[in-house]
mmCIF file of C-alpha atoms in Angstrom:
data_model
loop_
_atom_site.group_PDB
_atom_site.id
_atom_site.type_symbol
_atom_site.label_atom_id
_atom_site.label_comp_id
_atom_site.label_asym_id
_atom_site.label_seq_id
_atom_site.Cartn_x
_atom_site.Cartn_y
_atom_site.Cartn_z
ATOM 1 C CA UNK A 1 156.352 150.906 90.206
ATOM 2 C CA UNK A 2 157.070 148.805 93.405
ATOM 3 C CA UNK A 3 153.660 148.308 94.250
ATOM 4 C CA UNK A 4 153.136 147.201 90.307
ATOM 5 C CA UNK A 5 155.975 144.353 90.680
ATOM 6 C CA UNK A 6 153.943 142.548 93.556
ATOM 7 C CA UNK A 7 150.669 142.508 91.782
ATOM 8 C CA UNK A 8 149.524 139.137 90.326
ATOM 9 C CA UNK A 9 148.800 138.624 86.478
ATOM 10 C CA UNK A 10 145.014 138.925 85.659
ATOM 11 C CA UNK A 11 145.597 135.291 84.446
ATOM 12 C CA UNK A 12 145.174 134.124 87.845
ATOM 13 C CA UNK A 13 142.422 136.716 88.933
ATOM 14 C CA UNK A 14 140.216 134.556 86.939
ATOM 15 C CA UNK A 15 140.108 131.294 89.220
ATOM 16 C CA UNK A 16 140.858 133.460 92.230
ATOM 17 C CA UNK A 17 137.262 135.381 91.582
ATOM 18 C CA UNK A 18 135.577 132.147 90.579
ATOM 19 C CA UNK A 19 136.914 130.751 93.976
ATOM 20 C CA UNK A 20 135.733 134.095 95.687
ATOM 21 C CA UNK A 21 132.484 133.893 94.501
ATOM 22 C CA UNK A 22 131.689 130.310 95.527
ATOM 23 C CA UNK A 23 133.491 129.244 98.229
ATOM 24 C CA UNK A 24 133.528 132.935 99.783
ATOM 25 C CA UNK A 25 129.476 133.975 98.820
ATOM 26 C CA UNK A 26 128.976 130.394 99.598
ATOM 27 C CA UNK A 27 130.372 129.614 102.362
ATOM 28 C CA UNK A 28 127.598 130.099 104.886
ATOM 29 C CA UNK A 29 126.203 127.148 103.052
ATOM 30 C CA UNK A 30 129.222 124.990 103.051
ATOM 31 C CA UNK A 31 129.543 125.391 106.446
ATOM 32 C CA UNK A 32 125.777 124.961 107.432
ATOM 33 C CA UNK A 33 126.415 121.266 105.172
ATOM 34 C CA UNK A 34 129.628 120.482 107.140
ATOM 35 C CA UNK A 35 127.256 120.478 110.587
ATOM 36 C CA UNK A 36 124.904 118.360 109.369
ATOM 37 C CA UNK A 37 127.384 115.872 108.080
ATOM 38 C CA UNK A 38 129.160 116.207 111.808
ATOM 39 C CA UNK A 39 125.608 116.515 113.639
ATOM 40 C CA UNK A 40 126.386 119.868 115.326
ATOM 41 C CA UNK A 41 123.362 120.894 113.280
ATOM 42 C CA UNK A 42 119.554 119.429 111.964
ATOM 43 C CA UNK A 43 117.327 119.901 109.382
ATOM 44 C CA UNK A 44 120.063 121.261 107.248
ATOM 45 C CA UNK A 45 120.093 118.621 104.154
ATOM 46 C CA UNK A 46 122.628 117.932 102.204
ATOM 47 C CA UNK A 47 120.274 117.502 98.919
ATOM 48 C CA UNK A 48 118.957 114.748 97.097
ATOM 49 C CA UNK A 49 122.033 113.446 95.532
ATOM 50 C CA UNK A 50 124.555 114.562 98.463
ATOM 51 C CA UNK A 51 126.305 117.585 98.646
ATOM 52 C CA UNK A 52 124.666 120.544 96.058
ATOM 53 C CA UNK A 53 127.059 123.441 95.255
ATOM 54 C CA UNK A 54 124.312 125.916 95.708
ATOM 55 C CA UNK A 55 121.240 125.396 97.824
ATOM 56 C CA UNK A 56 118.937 124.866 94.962
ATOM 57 C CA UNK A 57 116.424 122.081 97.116
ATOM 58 C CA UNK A 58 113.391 124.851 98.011
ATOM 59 C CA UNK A 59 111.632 127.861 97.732
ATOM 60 C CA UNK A 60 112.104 128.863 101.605
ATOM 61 C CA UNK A 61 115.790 129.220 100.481
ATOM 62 C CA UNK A 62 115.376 132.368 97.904
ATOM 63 C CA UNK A 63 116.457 134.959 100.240
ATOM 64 C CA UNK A 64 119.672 133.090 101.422
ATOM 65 C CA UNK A 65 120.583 132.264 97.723
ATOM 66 C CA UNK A 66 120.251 135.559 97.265
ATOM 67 C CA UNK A 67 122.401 136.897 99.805
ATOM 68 C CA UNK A 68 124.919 134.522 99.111
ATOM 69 C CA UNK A 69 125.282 135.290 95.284
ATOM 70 C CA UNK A 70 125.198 138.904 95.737
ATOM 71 C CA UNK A 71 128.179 138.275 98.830
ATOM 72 C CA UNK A 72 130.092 136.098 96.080
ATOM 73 C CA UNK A 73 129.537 138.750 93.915
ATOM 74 C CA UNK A 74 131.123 141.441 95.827
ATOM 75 C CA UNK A 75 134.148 139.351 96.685
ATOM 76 C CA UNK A 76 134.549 138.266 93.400
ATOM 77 C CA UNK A 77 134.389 141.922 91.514
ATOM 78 C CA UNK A 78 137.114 143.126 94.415
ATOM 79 C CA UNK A 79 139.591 140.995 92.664
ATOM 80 C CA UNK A 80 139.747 143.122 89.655
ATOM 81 C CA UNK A 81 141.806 145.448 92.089
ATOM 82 C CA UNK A 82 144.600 142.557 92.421
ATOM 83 C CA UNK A 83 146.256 142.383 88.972
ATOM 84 C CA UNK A 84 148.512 145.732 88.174
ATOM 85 C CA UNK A 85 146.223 146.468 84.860
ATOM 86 C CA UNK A 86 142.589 147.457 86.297
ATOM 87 C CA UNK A 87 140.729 146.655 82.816
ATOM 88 C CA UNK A 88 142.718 143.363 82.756
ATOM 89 C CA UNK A 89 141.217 142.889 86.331
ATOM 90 C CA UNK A 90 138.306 143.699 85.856
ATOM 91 C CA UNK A 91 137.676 141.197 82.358
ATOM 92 C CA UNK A 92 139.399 138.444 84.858
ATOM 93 C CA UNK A 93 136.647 138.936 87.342
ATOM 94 C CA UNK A 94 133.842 138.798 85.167
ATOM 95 C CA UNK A 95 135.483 135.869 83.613
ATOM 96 C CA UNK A 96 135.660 133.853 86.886
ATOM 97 C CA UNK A 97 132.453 134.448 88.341
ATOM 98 C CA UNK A 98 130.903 133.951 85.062
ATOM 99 C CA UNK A 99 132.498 130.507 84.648
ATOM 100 C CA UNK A 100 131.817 129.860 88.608
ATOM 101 C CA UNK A 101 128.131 131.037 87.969
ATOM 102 C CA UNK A 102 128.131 128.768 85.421
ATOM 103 C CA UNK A 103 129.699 125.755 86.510
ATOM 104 C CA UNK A 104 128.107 125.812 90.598
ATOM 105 C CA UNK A 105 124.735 126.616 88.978
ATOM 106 C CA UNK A 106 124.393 123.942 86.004
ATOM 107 C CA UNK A 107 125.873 121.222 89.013
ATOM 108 C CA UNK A 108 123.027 122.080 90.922
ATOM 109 C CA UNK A 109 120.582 122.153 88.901
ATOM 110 C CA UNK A 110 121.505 119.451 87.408
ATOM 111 C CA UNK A 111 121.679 117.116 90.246
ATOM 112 C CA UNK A 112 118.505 118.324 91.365
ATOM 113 C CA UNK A 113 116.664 117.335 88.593
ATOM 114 C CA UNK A 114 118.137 114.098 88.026
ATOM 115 C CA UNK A 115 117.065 112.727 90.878
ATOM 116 C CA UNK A 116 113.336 113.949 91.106
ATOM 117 C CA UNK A 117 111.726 117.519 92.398
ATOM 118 C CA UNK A 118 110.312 117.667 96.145
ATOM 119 C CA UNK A 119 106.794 119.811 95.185
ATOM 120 C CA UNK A 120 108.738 122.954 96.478
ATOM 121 C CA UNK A 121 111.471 123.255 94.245
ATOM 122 C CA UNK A 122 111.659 125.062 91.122
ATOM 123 C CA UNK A 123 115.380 125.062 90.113
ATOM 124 C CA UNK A 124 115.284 126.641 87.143
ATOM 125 C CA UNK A 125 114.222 129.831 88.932
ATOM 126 C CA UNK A 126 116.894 129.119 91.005
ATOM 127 C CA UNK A 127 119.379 129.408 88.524
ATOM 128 C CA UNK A 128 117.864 132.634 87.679
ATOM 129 C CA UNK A 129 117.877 134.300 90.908
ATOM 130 C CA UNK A 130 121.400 132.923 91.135
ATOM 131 C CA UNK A 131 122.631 134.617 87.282
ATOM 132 C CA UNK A 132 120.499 137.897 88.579
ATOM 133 C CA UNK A 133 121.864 138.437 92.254
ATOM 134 C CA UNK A 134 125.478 136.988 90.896
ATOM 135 C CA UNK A 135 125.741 139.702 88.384
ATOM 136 C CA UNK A 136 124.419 142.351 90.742
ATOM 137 C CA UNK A 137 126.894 141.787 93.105
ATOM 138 C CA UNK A 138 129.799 141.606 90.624
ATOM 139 C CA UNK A 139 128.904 145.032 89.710
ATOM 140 C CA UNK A 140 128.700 146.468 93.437
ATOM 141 C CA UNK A 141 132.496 144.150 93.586
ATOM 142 C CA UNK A 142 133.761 145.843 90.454
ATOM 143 C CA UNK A 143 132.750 149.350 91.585
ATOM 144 C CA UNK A 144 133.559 149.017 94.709
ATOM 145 C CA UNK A 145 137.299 147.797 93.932
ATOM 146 C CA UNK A 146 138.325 149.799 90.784
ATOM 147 C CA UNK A 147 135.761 153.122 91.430
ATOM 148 C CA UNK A 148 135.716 156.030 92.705
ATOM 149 C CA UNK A 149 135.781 156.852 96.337
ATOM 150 C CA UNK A 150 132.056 158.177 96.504
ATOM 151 C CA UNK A 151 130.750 155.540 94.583
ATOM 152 C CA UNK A 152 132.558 152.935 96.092
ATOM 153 C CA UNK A 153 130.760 153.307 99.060
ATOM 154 C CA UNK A 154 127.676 153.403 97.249
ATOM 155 C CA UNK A 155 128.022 150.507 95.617
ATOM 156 C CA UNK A 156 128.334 148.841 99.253
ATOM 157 C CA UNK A 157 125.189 150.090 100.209
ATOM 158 C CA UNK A 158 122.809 146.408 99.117
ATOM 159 C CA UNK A 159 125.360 144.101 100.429
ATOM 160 C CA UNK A 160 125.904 146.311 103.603
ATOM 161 C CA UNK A 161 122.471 146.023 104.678
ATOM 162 C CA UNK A 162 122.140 142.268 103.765
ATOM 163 C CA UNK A 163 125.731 141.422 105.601
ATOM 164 C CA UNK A 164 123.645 140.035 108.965
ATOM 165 C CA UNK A 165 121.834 137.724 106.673
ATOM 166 C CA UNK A 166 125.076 136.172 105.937
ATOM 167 C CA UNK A 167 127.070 136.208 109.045
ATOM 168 C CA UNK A 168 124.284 134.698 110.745
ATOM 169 C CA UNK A 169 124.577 131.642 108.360
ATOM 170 C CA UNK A 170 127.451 130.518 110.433
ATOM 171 C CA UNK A 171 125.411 129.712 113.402
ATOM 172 C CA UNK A 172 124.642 125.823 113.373
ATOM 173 C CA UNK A 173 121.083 125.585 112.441
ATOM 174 C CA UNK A 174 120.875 128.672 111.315
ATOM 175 C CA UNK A 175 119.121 129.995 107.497
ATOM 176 C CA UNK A 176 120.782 133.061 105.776
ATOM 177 C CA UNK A 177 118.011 135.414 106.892
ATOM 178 C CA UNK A 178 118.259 139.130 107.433
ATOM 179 C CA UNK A 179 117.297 139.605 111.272
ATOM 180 C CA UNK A 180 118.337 143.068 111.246
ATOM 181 C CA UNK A 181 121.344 142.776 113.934
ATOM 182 C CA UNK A 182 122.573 146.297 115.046
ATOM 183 C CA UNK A 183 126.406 145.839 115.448
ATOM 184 C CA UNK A 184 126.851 143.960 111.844
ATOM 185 C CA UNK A 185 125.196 146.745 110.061
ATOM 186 C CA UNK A 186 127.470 149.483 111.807
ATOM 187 C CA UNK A 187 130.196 148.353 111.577
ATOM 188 C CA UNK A 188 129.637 147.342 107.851
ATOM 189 C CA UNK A 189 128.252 150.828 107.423
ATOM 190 C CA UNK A 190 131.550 152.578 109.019
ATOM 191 C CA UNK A 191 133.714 150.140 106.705
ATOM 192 C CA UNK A 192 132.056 151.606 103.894
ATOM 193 C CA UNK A 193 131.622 155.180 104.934
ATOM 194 C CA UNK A 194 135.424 155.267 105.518
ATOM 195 C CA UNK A 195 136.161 153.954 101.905
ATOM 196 C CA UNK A 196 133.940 156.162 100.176
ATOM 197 C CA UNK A 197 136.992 158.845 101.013
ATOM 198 C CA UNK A 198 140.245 158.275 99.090
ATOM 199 C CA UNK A 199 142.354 161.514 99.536
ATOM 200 C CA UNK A 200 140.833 164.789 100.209
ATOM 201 C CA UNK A 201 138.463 165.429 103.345
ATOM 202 C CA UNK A 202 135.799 166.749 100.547
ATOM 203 C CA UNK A 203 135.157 163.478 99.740
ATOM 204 C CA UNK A 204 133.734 162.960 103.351
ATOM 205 C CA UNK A 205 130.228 164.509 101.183
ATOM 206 C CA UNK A 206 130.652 160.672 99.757
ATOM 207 C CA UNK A 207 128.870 159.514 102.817
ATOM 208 C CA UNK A 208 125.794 161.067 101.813
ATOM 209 C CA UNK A 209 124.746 159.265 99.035
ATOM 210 C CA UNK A 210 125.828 156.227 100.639
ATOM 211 C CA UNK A 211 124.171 156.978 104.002
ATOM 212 C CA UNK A 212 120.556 157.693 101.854
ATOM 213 C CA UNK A 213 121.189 154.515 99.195
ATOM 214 C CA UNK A 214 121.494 152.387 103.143
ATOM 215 C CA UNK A 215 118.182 154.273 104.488
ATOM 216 C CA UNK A 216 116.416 153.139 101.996
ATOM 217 C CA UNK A 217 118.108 149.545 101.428
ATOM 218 C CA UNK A 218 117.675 148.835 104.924
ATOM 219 C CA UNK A 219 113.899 147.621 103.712
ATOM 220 C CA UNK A 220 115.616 144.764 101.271
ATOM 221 C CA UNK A 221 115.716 141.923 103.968
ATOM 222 C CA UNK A 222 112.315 142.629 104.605
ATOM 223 C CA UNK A 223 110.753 143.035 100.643
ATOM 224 C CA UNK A 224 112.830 139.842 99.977
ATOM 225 C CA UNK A 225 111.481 137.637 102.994
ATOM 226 C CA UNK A 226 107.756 139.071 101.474
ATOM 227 C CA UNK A 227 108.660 137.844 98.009
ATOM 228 C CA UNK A 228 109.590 134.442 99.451
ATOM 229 C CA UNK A 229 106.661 134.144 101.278
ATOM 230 C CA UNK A 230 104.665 134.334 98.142
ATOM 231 C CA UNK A 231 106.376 131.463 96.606
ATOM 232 C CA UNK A 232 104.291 128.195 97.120
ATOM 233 C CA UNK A 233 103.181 126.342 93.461
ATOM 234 C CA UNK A 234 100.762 127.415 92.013
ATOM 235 C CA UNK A 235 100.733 131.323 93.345
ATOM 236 C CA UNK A 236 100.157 134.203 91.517
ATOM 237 C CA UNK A 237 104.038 135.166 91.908
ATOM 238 C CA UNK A 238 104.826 131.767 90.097
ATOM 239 C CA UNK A 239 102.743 132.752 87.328
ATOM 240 C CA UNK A 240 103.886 136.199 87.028
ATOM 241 C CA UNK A 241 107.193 136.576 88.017
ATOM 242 C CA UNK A 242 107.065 140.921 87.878
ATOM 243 C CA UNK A 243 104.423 140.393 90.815
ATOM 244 C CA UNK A 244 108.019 140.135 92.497
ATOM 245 C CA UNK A 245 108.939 143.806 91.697
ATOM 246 C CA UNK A 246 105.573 145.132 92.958
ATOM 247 C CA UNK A 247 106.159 143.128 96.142
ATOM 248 C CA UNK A 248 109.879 144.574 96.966
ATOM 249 C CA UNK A 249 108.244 148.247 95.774
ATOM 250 C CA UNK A 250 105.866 148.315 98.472
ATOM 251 C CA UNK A 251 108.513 146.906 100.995
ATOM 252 C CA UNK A 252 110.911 149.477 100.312
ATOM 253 C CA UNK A 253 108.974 152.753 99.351
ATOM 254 C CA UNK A 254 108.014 153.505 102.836
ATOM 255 C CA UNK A 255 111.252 153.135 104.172
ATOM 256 C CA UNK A 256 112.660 156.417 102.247
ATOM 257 C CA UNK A 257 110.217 158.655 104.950
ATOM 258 C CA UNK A 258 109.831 155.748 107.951
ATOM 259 C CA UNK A 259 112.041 155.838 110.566
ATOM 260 C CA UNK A 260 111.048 152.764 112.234
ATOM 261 C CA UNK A 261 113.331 149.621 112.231
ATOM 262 C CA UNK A 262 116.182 151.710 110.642
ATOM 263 C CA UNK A 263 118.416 151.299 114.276
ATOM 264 C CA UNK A 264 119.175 154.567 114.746
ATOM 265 C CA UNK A 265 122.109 153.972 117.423
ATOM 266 C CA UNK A 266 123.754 151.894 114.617
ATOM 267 C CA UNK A 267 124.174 155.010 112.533
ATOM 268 C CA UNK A 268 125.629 156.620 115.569
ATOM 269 C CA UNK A 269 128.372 154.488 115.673
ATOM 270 C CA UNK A 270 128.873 153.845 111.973
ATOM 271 C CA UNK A 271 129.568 157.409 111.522
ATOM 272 C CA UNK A 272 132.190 157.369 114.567
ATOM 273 C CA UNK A 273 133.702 154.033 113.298
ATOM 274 C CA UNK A 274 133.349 155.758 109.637
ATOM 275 C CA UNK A 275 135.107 158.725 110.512
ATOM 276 C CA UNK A 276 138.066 156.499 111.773
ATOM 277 C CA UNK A 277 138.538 154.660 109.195
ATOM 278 C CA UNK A 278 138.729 157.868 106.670
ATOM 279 C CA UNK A 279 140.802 159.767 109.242
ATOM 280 C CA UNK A 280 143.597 156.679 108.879
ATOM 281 C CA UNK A 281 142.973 156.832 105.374
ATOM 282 C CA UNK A 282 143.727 160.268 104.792
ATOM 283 C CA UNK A 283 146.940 160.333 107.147
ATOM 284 C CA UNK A 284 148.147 157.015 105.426
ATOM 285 C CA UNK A 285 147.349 159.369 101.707
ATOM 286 C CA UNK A 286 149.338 161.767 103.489
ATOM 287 C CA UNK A 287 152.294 160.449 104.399
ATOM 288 C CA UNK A 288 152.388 158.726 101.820
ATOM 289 C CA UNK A 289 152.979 162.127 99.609
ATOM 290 C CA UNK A 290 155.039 163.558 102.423
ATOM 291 C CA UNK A 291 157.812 160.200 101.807
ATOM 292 C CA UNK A 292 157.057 160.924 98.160
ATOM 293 C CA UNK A 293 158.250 164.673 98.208
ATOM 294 C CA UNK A 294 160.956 163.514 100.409
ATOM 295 C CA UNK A 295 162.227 160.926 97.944
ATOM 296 C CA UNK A 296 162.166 163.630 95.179
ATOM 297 C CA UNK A 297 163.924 166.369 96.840
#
C-alpha cells in the first residue's frame, strides 16, 4: 500500500509518455540541431523552415528516424509502470505517444511540405516509418515495463542491439547509425539479461530467449543501413515498398548460424554484468520478504 500512495495518477502518464517519446527518442536529434545552431557541429541542418520536430528532410536519415522512434517508444511504454493501476498505465502510454506521434509527425511533415521538397525527401514515408517504428517500440516499452520477467527481457532485445545507433547521436557531427560498438551493446545486454529475472533464480532460463532474439537482432543495423541504401527516387524499393522486407530478410537470416560481427567478448561481459544485476535483484526480492515476514510475525 505504501508504494501505491507515491505512484502518480495515469492522468499525468499521458504527457509524461508523450514527453518520453519525443524529447527522450528524440533527443539525439535535438541535440545534433543545438550544435549546429552553436557551430560545434556542420552539415547538420536545421530544415527548411527552421527547427523540424523529427528529421523528416532526407532519405539518408531512415535508419536514425528509426532508431529514434523505436528509443521513444521504449521510454514511452515504460511509463505505464508509473501510475499504481497497470491497465490505467498502460491506456496513458498509448495515449501519449499516440498524441506525440501525432502531433511531432503532422509538424514535420507539414513544414516540410510547405516550403518545397529537396529531390530526396519523401515525407510521407517518413511519417510512416515514424507511426511503424513508434508503435513497435511502444510495444517492446509496454512489455518491457508491465510484463513478465522473461519477456521483459525479450522485448529489449531490438532496441538493445540498436542502442549504439543512438548514443552515438550525441557526438557533434555525428548521424544515428549503428556502428556496432562493443561496450554499448554489453552493457545494454547485461541490463536486460538481469531484468528478465524478477524473483526466483529459475527465471535465470529467461536469458535464453533473450540471448537468441539479440543473436539474431544483432543483423538489424546492418538490414536497415541496406534498406536505406536502396532509397534514391525512382528505385525499385520506392515503387514497391515490400522490396524492404526482402532486403532486411536476407540481412538477418544469416546471422541466426554466422558468427561473424556478433562481438563475442561483449557477450562475455554481458553475462557477468547480467548476472549482477539479477544477483542484486534477487537479494533486494529477498529481503524484501524477509522484512515482510518480520513485519507479520
Amino acid at each position: 500500500m505504501g508504494d501505491s500512495e507515491h505512484r502518480i495518477s495515469a492522468w499525468w502518464a499521458v504527457p509524461l509518455s508523450a514527453l518520453a517519446w519525443w524529447a527522450g527518442g528524440f533527443l539525439p536529434w535535438i541535440v545534433q540541431v543545438s550544435y549546429q545552431v552553436t557551430g560545434l557541429a556542420e552539415g547538420v541542418a536545421p530544415g527548411p523552415a527552421g527547427f523540424l520536430p523529427l528529421p523528416f528532410e532526407g532519405d539518408d536519415g531512415v535508419v536514425g528516424l528509426v532508431v529514434m522512434a523505436l528509443m521513444g517508444g521504449l521510454l514511452a511504454g515504460v511509463t505505464a509502470r508509473v501510475p499504481a493501476s497497470a491497465g490505467a498505465g498502460a491506456c496513458a502510454a498509448i495515449a501519449g505517444t499516440l498524441l506525440a506521434m501525432g502531433a511531432a509527425g503532422s509538424a514535420s511533415w507539414w513544414l516540410v511540405t510547405r516550403e518545397g521538397l529537396p529531390d530526396d525527401a519523401a515525407p510521407l514515408g517518413m511519417l510512416v516509418v515514424t507511426g511503424v517504428a513508434g508503435v513497435v517500440g511502444l510495444g517492446a516499452g509496454l512489455l518491457a515495463g508491465l510484463g513478465p520477467g522473461p519477456l521483459r527481457g525479450l522485448a529489449l532485445a531490438l532496441p538493445v542491439v540498436l542502442l549504439d545507433a543512438w548514443v552515438w547521436g550525441f557526438v557533434p557531427g555525428h548521424p544515428v547509425s549503428p556502428v556496432g560498438t562493443w561496450w554499448i551493446l554489453a552493457v545494454a545486454l547485461g541490463v536486460a539479461f538481469g531484468l528478465a529475472v524478477d524473483s526466483r533464480p529459475i527465471e535465470l532460463l529467461g536469458w535464453l530467449p533473450t540471448a537468441g532474439a539479440v543473436w539474431v537482432l544483432q543483423a538489424a543495423g546492418p538490414a536497415l543501413l541496406a534498406v536505406q541504401e536502396n532509397i534514391w527516387p525512382g528505385s525499385p524499393l520506392t515503387e514497391d515498398p515490400l522490396l524492404a522486407v526482402r532486403i532486411v530478410w536476407r540481412e538477418i537470416a544469416p546471422a541466426a548460424i554466422d558468427s561473424e560481427g556478433h562481438q563475442l567478448g561483449a557477450w562475455v561481459v554481458a553475462l557477468l554484468l547480467g548476472a549482477a544485476v539479477a544477483a542484486l535483484r534477487l537479494s533486494r526480492e529477498a529481503s524484501d520478504e524477509a522484512e515482510l515476514t518480520e513485519a507479520w510475525a
